[in-house]
Structure formats: C-alpha cells, structure tokens
mmCIF file of C-alpha atoms in Angstrom:
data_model
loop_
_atom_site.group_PDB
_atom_site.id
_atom_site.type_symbol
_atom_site.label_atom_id
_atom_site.label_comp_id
_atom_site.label_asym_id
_atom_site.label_seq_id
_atom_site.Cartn_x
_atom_site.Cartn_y
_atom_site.Cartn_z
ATOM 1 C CA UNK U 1 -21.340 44.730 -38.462
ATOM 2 C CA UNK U 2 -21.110 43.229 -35.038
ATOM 3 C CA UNK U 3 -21.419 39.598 -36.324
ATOM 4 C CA UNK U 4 -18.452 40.788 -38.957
ATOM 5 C CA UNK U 5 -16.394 41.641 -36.498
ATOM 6 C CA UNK U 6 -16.911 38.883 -34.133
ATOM 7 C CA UNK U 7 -16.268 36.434 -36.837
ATOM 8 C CA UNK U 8 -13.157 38.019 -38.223
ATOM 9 C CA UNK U 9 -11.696 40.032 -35.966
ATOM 10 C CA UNK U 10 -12.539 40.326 -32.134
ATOM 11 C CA UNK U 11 -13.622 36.868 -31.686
ATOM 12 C CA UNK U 12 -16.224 37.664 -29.324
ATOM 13 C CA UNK U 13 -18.924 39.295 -29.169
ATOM 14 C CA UNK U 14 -22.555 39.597 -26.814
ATOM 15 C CA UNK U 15 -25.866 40.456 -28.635
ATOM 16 C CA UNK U 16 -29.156 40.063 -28.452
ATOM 17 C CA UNK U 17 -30.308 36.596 -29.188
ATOM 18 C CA UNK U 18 -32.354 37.653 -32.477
ATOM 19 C CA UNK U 19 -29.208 39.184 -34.331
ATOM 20 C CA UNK U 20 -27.870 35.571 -33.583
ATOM 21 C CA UNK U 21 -30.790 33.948 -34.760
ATOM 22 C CA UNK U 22 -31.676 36.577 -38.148
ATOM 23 C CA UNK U 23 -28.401 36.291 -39.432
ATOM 24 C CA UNK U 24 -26.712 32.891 -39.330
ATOM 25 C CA UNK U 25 -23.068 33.010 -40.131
ATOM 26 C CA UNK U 26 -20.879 29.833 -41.002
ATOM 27 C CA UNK U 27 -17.998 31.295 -39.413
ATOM 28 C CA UNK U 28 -19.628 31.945 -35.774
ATOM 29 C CA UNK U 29 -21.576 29.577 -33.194
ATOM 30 C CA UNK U 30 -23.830 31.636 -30.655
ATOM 31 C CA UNK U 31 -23.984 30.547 -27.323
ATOM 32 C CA UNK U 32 -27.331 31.438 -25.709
ATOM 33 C CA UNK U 33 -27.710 32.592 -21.987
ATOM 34 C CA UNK U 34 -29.878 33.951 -19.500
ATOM 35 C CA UNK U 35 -32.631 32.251 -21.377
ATOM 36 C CA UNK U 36 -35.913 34.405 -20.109
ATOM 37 C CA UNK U 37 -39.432 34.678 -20.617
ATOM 38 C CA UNK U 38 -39.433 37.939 -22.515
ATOM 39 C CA UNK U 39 -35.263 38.347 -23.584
ATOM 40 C CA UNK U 40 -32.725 36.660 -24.110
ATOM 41 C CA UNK U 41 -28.601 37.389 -25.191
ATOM 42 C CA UNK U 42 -26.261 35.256 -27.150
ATOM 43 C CA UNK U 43 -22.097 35.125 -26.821
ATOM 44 C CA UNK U 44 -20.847 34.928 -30.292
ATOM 45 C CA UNK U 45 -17.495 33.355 -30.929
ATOM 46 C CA UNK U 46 -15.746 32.338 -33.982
ATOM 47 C CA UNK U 47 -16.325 28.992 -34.549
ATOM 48 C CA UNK U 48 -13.022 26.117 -34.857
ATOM 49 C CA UNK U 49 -10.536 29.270 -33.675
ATOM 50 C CA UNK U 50 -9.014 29.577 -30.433
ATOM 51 C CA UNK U 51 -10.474 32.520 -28.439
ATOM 52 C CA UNK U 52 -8.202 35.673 -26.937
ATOM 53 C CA UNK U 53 -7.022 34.975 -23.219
ATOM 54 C CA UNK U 54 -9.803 38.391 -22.637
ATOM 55 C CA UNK U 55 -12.136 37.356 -24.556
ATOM 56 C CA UNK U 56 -11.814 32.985 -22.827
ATOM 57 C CA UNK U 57 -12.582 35.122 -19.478
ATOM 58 C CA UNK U 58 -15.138 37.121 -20.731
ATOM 59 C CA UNK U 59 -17.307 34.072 -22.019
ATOM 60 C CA UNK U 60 -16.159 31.736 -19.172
ATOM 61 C CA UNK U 61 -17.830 34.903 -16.793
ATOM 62 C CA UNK U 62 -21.066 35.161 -18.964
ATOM 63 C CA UNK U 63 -22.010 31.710 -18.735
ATOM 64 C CA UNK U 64 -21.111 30.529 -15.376
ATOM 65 C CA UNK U 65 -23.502 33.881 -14.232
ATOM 66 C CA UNK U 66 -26.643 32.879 -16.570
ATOM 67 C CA UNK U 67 -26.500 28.833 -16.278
ATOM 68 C CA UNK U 68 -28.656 27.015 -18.587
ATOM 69 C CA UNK U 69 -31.714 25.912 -16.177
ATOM 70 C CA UNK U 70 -33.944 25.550 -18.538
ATOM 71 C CA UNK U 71 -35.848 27.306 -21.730
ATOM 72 C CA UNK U 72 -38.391 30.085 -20.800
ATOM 73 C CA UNK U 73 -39.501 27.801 -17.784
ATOM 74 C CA UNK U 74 -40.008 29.603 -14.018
ATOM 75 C CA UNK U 75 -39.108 28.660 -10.356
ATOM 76 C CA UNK U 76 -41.140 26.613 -8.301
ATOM 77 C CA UNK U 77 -40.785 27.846 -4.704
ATOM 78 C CA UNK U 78 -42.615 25.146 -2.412
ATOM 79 C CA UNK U 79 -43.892 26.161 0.574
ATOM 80 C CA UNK U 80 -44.633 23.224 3.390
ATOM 81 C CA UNK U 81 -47.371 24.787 4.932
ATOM 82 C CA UNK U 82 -50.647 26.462 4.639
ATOM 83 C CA UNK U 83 -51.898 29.462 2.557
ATOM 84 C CA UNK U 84 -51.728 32.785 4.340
ATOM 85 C CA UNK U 85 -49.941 31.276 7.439
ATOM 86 C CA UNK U 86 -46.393 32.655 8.887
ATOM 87 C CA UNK U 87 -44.209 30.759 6.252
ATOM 88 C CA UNK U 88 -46.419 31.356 3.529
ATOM 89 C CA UNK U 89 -46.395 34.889 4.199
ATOM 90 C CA UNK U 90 -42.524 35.013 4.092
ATOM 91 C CA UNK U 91 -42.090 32.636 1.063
ATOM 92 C CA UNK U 92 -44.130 35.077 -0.793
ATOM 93 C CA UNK U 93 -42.217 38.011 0.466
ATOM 94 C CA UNK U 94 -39.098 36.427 -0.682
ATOM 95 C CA UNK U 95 -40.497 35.124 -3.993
ATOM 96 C CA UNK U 96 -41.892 38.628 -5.395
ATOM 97 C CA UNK U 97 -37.757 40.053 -4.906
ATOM 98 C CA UNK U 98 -36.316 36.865 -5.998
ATOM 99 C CA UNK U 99 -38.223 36.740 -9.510
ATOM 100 C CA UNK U 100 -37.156 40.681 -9.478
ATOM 101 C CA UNK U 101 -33.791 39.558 -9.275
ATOM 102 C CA UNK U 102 -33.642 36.660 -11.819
ATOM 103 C CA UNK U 103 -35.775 38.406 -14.051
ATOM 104 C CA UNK U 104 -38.117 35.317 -13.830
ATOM 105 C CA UNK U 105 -41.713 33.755 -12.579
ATOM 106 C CA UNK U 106 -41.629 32.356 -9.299
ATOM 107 C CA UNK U 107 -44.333 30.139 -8.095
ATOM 108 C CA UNK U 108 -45.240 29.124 -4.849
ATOM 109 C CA UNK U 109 -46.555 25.654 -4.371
ATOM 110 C CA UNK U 110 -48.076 24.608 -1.242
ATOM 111 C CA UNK U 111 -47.021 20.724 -0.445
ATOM 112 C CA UNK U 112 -48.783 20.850 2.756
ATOM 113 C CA UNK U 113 -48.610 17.666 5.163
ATOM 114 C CA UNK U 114 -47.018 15.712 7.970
ATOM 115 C CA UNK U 115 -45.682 19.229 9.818
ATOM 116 C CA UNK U 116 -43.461 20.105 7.007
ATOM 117 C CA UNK U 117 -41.954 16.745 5.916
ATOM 118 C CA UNK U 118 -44.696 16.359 2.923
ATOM 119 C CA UNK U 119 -43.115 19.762 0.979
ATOM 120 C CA UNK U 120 -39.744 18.642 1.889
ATOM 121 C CA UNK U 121 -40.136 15.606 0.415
ATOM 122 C CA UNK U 122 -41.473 16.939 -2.802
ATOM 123 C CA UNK U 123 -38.562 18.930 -3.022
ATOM 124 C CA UNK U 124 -36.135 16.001 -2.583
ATOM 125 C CA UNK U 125 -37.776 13.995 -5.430
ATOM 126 C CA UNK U 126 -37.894 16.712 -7.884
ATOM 127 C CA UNK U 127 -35.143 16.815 -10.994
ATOM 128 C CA UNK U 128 -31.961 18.778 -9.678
ATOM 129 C CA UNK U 129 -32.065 21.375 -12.510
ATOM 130 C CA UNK U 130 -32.365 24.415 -10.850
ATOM 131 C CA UNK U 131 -35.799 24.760 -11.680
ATOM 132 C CA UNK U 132 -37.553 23.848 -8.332
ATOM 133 C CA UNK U 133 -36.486 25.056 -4.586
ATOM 134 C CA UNK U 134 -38.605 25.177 -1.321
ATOM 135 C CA UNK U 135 -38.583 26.360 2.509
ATOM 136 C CA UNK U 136 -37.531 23.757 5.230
ATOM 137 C CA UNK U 137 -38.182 24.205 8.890
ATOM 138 C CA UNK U 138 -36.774 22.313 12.104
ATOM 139 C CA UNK U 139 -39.551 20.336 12.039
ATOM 140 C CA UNK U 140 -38.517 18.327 8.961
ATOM 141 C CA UNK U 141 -34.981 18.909 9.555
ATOM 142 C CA UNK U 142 -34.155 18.517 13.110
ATOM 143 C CA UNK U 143 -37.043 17.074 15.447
ATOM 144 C CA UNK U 144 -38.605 14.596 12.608
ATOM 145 C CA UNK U 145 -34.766 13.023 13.491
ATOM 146 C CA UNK U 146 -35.698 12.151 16.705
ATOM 147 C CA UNK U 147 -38.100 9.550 16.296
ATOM 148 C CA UNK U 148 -41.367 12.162 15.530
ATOM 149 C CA UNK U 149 -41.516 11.901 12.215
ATOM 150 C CA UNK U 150 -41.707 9.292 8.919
ATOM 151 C CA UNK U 151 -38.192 8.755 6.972
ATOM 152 C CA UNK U 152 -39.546 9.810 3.744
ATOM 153 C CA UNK U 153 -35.450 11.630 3.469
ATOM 154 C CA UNK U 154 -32.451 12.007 5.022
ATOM 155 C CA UNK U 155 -32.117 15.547 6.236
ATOM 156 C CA UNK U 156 -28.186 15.300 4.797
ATOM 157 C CA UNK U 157 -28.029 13.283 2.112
ATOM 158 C CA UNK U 158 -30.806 13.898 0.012
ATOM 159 C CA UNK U 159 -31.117 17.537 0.544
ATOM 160 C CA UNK U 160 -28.826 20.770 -0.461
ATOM 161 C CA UNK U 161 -28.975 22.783 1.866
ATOM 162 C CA UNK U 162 -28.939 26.852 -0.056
ATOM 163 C CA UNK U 163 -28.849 29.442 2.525
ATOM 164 C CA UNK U 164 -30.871 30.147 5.424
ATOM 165 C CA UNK U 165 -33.887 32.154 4.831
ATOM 166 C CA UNK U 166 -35.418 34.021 8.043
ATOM 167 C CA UNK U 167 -35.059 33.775 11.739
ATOM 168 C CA UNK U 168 -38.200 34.321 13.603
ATOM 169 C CA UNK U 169 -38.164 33.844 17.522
ATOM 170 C CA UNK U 170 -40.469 31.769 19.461
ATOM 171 C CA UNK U 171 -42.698 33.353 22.406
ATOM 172 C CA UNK U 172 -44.439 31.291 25.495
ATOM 173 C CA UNK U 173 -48.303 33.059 25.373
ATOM 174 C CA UNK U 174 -50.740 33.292 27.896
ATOM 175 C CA UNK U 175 -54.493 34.178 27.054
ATOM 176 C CA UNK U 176 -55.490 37.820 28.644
ATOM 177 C CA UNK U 177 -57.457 35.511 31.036
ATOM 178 C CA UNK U 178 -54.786 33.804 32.596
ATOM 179 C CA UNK U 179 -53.655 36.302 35.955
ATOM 180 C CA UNK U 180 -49.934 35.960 35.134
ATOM 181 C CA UNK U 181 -47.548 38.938 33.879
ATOM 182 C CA UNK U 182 -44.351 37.168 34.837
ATOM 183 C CA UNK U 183 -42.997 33.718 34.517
ATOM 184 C CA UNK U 184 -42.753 33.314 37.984
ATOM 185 C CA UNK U 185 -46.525 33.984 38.824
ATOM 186 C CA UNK U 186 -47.388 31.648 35.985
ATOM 187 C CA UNK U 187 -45.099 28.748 37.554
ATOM 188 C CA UNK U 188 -46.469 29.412 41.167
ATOM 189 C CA UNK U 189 -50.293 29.251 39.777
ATOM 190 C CA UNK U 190 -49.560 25.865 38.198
ATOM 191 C CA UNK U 191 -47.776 24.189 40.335
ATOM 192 C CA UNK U 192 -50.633 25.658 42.863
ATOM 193 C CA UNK U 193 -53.452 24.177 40.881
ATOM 194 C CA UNK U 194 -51.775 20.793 39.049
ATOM 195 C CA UNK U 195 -53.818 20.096 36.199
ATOM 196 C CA UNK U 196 -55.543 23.303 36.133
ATOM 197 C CA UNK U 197 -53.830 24.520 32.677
ATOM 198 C CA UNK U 198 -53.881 23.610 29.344
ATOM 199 C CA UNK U 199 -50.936 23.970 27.239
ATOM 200 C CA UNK U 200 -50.894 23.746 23.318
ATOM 201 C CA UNK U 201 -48.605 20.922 21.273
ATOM 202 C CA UNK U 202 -48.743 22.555 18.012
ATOM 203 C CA UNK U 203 -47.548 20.590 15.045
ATOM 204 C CA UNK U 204 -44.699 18.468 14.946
ATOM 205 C CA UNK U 205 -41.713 21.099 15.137
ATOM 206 C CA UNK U 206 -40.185 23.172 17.622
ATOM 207 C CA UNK U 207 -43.654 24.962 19.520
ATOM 208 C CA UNK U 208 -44.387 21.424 19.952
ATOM 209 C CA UNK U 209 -41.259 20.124 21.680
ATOM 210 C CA UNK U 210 -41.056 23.541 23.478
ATOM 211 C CA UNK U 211 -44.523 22.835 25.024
ATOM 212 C CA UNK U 212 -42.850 19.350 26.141
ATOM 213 C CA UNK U 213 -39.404 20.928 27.215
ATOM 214 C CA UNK U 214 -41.100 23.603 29.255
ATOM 215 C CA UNK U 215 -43.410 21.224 31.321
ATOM 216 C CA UNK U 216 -40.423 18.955 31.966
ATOM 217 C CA UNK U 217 -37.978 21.867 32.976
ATOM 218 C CA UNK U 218 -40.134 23.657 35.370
ATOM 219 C CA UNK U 219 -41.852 20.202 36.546
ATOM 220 C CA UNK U 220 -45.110 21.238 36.112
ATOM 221 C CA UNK U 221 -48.606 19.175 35.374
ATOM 222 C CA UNK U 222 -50.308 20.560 32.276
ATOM 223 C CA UNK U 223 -52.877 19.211 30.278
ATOM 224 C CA UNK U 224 -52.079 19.070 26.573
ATOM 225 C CA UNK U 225 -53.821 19.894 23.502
ATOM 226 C CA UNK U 226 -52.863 19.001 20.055
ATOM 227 C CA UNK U 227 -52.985 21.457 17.045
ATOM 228 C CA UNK U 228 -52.147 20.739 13.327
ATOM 229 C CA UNK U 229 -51.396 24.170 13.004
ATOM 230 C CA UNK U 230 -50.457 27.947 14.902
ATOM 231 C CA UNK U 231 -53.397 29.418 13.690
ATOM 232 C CA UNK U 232 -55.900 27.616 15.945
ATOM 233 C CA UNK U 233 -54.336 27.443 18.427
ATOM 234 C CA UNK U 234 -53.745 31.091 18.415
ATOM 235 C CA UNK U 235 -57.706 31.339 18.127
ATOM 236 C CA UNK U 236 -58.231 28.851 21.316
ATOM 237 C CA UNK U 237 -55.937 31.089 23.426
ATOM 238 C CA UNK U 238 -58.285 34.381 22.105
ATOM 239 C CA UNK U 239 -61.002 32.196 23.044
ATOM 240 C CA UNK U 240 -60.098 31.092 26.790
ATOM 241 C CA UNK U 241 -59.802 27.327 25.115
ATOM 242 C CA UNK U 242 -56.678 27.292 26.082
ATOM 243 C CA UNK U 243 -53.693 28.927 28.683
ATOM 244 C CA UNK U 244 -50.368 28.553 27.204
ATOM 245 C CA UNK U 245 -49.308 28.588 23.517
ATOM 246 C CA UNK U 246 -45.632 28.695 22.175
ATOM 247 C CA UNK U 247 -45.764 30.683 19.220
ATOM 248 C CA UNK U 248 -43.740 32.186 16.510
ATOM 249 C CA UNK U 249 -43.808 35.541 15.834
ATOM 250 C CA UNK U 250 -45.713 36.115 13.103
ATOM 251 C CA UNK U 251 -48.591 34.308 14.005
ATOM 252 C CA UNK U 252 -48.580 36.361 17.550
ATOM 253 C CA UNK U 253 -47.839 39.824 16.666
ATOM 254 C CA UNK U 254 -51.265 41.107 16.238
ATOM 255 C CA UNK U 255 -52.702 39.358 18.954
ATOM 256 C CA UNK U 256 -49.818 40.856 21.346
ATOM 257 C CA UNK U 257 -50.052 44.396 20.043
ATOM 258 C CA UNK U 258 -53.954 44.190 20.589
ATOM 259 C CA UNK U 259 -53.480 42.719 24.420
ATOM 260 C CA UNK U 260 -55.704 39.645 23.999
ATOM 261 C CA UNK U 261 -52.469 37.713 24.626
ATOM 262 C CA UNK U 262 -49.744 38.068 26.701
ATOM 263 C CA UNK U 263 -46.370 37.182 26.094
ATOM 264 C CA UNK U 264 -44.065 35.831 28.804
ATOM 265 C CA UNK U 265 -40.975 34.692 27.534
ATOM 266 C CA UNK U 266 -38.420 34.511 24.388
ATOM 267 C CA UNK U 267 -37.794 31.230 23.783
ATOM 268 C CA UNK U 268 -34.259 32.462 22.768
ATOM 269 C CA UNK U 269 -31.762 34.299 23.787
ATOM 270 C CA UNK U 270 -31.925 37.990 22.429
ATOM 271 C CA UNK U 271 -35.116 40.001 22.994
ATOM 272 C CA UNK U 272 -36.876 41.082 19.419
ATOM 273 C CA UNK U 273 -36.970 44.433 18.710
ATOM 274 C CA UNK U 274 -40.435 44.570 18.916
ATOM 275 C CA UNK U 275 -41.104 42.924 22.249
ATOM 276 C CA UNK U 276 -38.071 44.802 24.704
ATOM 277 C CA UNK U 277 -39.994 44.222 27.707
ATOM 278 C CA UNK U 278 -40.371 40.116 27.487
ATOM 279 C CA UNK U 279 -37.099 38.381 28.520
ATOM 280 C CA UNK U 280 -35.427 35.790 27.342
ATOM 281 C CA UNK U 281 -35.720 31.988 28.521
ATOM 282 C CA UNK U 282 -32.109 32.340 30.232
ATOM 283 C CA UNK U 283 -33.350 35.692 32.160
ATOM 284 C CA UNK U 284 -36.355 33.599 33.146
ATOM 285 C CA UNK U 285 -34.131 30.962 34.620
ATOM 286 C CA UNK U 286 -34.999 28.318 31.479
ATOM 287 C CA UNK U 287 -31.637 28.599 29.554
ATOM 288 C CA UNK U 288 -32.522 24.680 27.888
ATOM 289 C CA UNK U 289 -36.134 26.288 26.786
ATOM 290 C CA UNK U 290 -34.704 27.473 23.466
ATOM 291 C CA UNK U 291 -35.282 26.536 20.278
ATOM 292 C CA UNK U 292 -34.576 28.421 16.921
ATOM 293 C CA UNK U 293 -37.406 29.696 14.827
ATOM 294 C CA UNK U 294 -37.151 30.148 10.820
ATOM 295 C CA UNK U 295 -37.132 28.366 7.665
ATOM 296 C CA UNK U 296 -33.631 27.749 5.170
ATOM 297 C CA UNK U 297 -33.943 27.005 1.108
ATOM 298 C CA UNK U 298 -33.777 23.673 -0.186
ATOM 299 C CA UNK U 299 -33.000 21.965 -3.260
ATOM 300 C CA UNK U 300 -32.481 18.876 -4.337
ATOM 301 C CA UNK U 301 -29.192 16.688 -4.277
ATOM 302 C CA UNK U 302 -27.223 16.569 -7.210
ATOM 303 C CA UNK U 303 -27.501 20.540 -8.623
ATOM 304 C CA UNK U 304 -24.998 21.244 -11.188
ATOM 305 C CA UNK U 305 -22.185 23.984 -9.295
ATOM 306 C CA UNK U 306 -23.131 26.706 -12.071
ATOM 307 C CA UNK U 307 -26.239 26.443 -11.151
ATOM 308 C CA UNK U 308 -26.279 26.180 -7.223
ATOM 309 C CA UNK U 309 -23.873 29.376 -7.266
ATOM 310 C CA UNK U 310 -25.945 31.134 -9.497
ATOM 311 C CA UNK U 311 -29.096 30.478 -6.871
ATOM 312 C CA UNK U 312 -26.801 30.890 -4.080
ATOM 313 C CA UNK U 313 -25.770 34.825 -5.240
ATOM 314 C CA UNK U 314 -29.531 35.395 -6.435
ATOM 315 C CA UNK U 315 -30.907 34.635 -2.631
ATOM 316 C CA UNK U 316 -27.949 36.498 -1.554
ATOM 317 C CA UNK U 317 -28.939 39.609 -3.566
ATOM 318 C CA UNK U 318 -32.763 39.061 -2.852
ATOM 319 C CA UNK U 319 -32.013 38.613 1.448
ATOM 320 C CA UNK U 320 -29.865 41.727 1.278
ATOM 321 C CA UNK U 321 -32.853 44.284 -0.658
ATOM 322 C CA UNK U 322 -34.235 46.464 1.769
ATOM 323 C CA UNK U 323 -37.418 45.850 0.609
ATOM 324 C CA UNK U 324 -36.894 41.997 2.521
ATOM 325 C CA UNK U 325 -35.789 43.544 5.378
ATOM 326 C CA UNK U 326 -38.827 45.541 6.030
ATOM 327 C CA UNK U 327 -41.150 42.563 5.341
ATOM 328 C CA UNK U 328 -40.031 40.354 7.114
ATOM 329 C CA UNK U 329 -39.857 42.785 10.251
ATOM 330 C CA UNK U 330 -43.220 43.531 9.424
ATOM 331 C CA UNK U 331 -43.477 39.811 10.732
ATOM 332 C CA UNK U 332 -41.092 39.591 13.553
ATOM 333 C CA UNK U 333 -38.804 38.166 11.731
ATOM 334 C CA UNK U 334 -34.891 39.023 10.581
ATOM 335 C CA UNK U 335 -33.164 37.567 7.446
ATOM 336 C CA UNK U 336 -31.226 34.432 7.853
ATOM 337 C CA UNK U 337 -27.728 35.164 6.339
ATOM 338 C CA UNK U 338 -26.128 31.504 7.295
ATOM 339 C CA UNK U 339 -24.924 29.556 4.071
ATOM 340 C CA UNK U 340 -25.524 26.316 3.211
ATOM 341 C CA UNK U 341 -22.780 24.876 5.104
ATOM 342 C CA UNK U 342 -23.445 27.027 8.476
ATOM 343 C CA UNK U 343 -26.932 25.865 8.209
ATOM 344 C CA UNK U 344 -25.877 21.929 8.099
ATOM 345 C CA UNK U 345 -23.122 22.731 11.310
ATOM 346 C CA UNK U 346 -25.924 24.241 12.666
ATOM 347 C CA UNK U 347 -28.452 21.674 12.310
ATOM 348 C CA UNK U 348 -25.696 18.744 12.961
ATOM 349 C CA UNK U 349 -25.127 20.902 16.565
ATOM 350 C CA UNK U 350 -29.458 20.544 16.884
ATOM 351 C CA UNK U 351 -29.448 17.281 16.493
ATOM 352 C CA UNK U 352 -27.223 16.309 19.211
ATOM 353 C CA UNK U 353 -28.214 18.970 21.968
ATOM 354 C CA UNK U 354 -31.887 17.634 21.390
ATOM 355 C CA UNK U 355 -31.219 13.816 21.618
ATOM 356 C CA UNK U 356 -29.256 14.979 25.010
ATOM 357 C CA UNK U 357 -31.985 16.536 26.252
ATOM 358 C CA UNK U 358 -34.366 13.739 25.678
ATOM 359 C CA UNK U 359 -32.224 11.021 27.203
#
C-alpha cells in the first residue's frame, strides 16, 4: 500500500530498503540512504513527476543527513602513534561513541612513525570519500613547520581540518629524587650545579620544544636525552635515569597520583582540575613556556560538503555524550570543541608565535 500511494498519490514516501527492493514498481525510483552494515532505508518518489514543495524538502533533508560514503564499508580512524599510549587511548574512546552514533564500524589504524607525520600522511593520501579520518597533533601540524620535520604535506593544503578533538595540558616533571617542590628551588639547584640535570627531548612535538624553550628561558645548562616516545621517558624519570620530563597528562597521571613524580608546572595557562595545587607557567614567571596539548580530526582534501557536514555533526554529537566527557577526564584531558576553521586560525597563530620565538 505504501509503494501505491507513493507512486500515485503522495509522491514520497521512506521505507525500508527491502519493500523497495521486493516489489519493483515502474512508476517509482528508490533512492537508498544511510547505507549500513545491518539496515538500510530507501526514499521513494514517483519517477518523471515533479515532487510537492514538502515532499522536495523532505528528500533534499534525508539525503544531505545520510550521504552516500560508501556500501556497507566502515571508518578507518588512524591513529599516529603507538598502541595503548595517551592518543591511542583517546582515539579509542572517541571511536567506540562515534560508531554508536553513525551506526557503523570504526577502526583504528596505527600509522606510527616520524612523531606523528607518518599517520598524517596516510591520511592525506587516502581517497576523500568519507571513509577514512585520523588524529593530528602539533607535532605534524605546527613544529614539523619549522624546519623539524620531512615535507611529506602541507599542513593547509592537503589536509581538512574537521574539528578539534581533545585538549590535554602539558606538565614540567621532576623524579621523587630530585629535592625540588617549587620551580624556584629547581632553577636555583641547576643553575647551582650546571650540568648536573638531565632533561628529556621527547619526540618531535611540543614536550620536545618545551624541553628546548624551558632551558633557553630560564638560561639554564641541562643535559639532554632523546626519547621516541612519553612512555620511556616516563619510566627513566621512575627510575632516577632522568630529572626533568615535560609530559602530557595522560601519560603522568598515575605516576603523579602515586608520588613517584612530581609535578612543577602547567605548561599552560589554566590549572587542570585535577592538579589545583601546580601553577601555571605565567604564575611561575615562564609566560613563553606554553604550548597546547591535544590532537584535532583530519581528513583528506577534496571531501564532498554532504559528506564533511555529515562527519562534522557526527563528531559534534559524539564530543558532546557524556560518556566522552568522563573518559577523557579519566585522562586529564577536556574535549576540544574548536571547528575546523578555529583550529586552522589557531594553528596559523602557532606557527608564527613559534618562528618568533626561535629567531
């Protein structure tokens, strides 16, 4: 009855995609959306007649909300960096309420190499259909712009830029063995004892560059020691290996709550909720010691607009679930509610305060 009356008399008419599919009808075309694993529904409309002004709008609505990515085929989420690390952990937080959300399977691929710019690559030479997006951090899209990293992409022309994902502060660390509680007493001991200290360079983001920017600001002689990644590093400082570690939060909260490290400053300028008692790098007298923690969501140039809305309302939807909210606290960590174009102003603004600071 519902094809009858779509083909004679309404015009329109949304059903499942097997009525479309059981019971062909000359006098109707069916328009398949939100094609899914499991389900899927059709918009029929009678076929050489000119739709209803209501019923125009209604399928105009339908399809622009379920664009055609692809037949029965999941998300790809790629993930720069290692298994079980800080962004892993919040790509997979994210990814289990996005796929809620779409009603599809999303996938997290690790693309792990050159501090981030390996994934980010990836994600720049995959086809722009929707079908594969991925986590970006300042390392690939700020600092590898300032001579640190290989051109495999332009941060602004070969990359869309989604929405932000997560902010997550940065926190200067001293091992439980070091005799500092304040900034100050850690300043006066090294500048006491030049050369006495070892400071980690980890990666080739913003904990390294912080390690840089800190020795340069307070003028102080530190031995470094380069780390591919946070996570041994973080073991080195447990192990008296080494003094001073910039970190991001959710590789340090354990360690912090446990008191085998201690953290001295916020490499930002609000305190985290969790840490009201460590000020920030402009209380400590360091205002330039600031860099941003966090990842944003990629995708490749050239995304149809159907499709980039429909991912941009989907992360929307996923960042706003309480469910995010408490995971990512449960790593230090806020949702990043910046869109696409905030995130390029912002980055554009990083660019040029960090080639100042490095003339």
């Amino acid at each position: 009855m519902a094809m009858s009356l779509a083909s004679e008399r309404f015009g329109i008419a949304v059903l499942p995609t097997s009525c479309g599919d059981a019971a062909p009808n000359p006098r109707v075309c069916c328009i398949k959306i939100t094609p899914q694993l499991d389900r899927g529904v059709s918009i029929v409309t009678r076929q050489a007649a000119t739709l209803s002004e209501a019923a125009r709008l209604m399928k105009g609505a339908l399809t622009r909300r379920h664009p055609k990515t692809s037949s029965d085929s999941g998300i790809t989420l790629i993930v720069p960096f290692p298994p079980n690390g800080p962004a892993d952990r919040y790509a997979r937080y994210f990814a289990q309420v996005f796929s809620e959300k779409i009603e599809r399977r999303v996938s997290v691929d690790n693309a792990v190499g050159l501090g981030g710019l390996l994934g980010v690559h990836k994600i720049t030479r995959s086809a722009p259909d929707g079908l594969t997006i991925g986590l970006a951090g300042t390392g690939a899209t700020v600092f590898s712009c300032l001579g640190n990293g290989d051109d495999l992409f332009d941060v602004f022309h070969d990359v869309t830029y989604l929405h932000g994902l997560v902010n997550v502060p940065n926190i200067l660390l001293v091992g439980s063995h070091v005799a500092a509680w304040r900034m100050t007493d850690l300043i006066a001991q090294a500048r006491m004892r030049p050369g006495r200290y070892q400071i980690a360079h980890v990666g080739q983001g913003s904990l390294s560059v912080l390690a840089d920017l800190f020795q340069k600001k307070t003028d102080l002689l530190l031995n470094a020691r380069n780390y591919d990644g946070l996570m041994p590093a973080m073991t080195d400082l447990m192990k008296q290996r080494v003094d001073i570690v910039f970190a991001e939060a959710a590789g340090a909260m354990s360690a912090i709550r446990n008191d085998v490290v201690r953290p001295l400053m916020v490499a930002g300028y609000e305190r985290p909720s969790w840490l009201p008692n460590t000020p920030t790098c402009e209380e400590c007298g360091l205002p330039d010691v600031f860099a941003d923690g966090g990842y944003c969501l990629v995708a490749p140039t050239g995304l149809k607009d159907d499709i980039q809305h429909w991912l941009i309302r989907a992360i929307v939807e996923t960042l706003e679930s309480p469910a995010i909210k408490h995971d990512f606290m449960s790593l230090g960590g806020t949702p990043d509610y910046r869109t696409g174009n905030m995130y390029v102003d912002y980055l554009k603004s990083e660019h040029a305060r960090w080639r100042a600071l490095n003339t």
